[in-house]
mmCIF file of C-alpha atoms in Angstrom:
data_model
loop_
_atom_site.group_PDB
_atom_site.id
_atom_site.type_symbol
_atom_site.label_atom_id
_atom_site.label_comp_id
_atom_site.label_asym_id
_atom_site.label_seq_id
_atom_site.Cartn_x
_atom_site.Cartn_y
_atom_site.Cartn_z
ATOM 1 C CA UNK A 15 74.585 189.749 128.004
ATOM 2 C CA UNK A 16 75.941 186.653 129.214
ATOM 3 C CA UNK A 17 79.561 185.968 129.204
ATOM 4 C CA UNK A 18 80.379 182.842 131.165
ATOM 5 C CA UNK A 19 81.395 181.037 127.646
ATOM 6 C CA UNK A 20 83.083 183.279 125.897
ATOM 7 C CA UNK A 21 86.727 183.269 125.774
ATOM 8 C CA UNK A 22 87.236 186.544 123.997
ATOM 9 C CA UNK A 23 84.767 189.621 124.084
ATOM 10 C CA UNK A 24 85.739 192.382 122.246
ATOM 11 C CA UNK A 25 84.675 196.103 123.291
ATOM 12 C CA UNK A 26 85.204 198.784 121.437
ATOM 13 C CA UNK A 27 84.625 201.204 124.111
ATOM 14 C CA UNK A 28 85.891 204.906 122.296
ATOM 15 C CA UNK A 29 83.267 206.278 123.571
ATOM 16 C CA UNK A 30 81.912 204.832 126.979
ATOM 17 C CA UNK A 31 82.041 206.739 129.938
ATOM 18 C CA UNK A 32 84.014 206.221 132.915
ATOM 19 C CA UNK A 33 81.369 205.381 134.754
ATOM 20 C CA UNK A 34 79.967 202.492 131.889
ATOM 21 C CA UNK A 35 83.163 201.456 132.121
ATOM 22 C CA UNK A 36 83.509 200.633 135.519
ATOM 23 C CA UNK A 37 80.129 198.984 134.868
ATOM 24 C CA UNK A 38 81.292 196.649 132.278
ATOM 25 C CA UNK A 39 84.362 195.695 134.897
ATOM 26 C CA UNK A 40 82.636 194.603 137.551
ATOM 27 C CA UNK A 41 80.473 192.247 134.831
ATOM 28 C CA UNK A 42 83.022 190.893 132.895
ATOM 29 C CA UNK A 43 84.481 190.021 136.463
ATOM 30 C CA UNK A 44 81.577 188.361 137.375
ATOM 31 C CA UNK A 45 81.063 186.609 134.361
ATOM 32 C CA UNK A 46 84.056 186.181 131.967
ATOM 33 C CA UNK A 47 85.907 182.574 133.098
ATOM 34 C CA UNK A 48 89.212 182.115 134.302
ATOM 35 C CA UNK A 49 91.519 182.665 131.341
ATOM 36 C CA UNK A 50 89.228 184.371 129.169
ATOM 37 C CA UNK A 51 90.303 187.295 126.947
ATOM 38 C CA UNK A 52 89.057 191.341 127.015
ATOM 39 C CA UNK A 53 89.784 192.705 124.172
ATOM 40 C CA UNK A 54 89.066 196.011 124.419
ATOM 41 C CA UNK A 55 89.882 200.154 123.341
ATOM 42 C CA UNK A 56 89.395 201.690 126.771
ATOM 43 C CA UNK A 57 91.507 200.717 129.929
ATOM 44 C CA UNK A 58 89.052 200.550 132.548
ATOM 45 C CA UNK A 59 90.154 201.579 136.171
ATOM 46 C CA UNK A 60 91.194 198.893 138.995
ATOM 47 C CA UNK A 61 91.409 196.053 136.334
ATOM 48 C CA UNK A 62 94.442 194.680 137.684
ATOM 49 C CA UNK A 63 91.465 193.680 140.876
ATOM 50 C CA UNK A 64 90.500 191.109 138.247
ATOM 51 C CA UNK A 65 92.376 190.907 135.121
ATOM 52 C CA UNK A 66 96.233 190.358 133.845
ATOM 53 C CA UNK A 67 97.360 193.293 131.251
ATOM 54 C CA UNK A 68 98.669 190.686 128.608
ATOM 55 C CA UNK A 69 98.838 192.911 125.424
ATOM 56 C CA UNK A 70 98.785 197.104 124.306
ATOM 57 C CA UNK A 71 98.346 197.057 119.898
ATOM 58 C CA UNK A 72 98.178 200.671 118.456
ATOM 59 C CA UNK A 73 96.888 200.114 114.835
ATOM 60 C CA UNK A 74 95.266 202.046 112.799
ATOM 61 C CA UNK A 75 91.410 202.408 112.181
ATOM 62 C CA UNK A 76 88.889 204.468 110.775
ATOM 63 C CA UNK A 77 89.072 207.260 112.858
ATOM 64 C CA UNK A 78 92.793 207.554 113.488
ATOM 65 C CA UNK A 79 95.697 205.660 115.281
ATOM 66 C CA UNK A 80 94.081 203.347 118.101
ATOM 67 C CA UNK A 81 95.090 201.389 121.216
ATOM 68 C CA UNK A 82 93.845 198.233 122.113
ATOM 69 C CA UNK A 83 94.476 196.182 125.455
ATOM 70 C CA UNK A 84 94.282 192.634 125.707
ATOM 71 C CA UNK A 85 93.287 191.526 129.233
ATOM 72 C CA UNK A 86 93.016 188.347 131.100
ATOM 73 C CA UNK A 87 90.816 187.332 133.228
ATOM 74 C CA UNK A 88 92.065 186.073 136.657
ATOM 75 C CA UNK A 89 89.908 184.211 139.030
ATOM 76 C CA UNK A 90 92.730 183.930 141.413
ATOM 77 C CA UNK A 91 93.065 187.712 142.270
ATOM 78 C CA UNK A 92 89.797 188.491 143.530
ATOM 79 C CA UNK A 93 86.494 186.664 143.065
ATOM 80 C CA UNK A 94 83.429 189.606 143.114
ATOM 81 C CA UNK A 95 80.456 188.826 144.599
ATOM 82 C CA UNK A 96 77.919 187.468 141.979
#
């Protein structure tokens, strides 16, 4: 997928693995623009490398009470290599 327009993409990410992820990280770090918005239900490790924590909603869904994080991308922390 290609993100580089977007300015939110939602995940919701119950059941990736770690590993997936850290996967999913590294491209929305690549890709997402400055500014843009992860919405997602899985905190993926080292995000503050690339993204600002802006929001944590618990609501409920489906399957029980959730937790959602709202980050922000933030092209002036780190820039990956593309």
């Amino acid at each position: 997928s290609e993100w580089s327009d977007a300015d939110i993409v939602f995940s919701n990410a119950i059941c990736f693995s770690d590993y997936f992820m850290q996967l999913l990280l590294l491209k929305m770090a690549q890709q997402l623009k400055e500014g843009g918005k992860w919405l997602t239900s899985k905190m993926p490790e080292g995000y503050q490398l690339w993204f600002i924590l802006r929001k944590t909603q618990s609501c409920h869904s489906s399957v029980g009470r959730m937790e959602y994080f709202v980050l922000e991308r933030n092209a002036s922390v780190y820039q990956p290599l593309a």
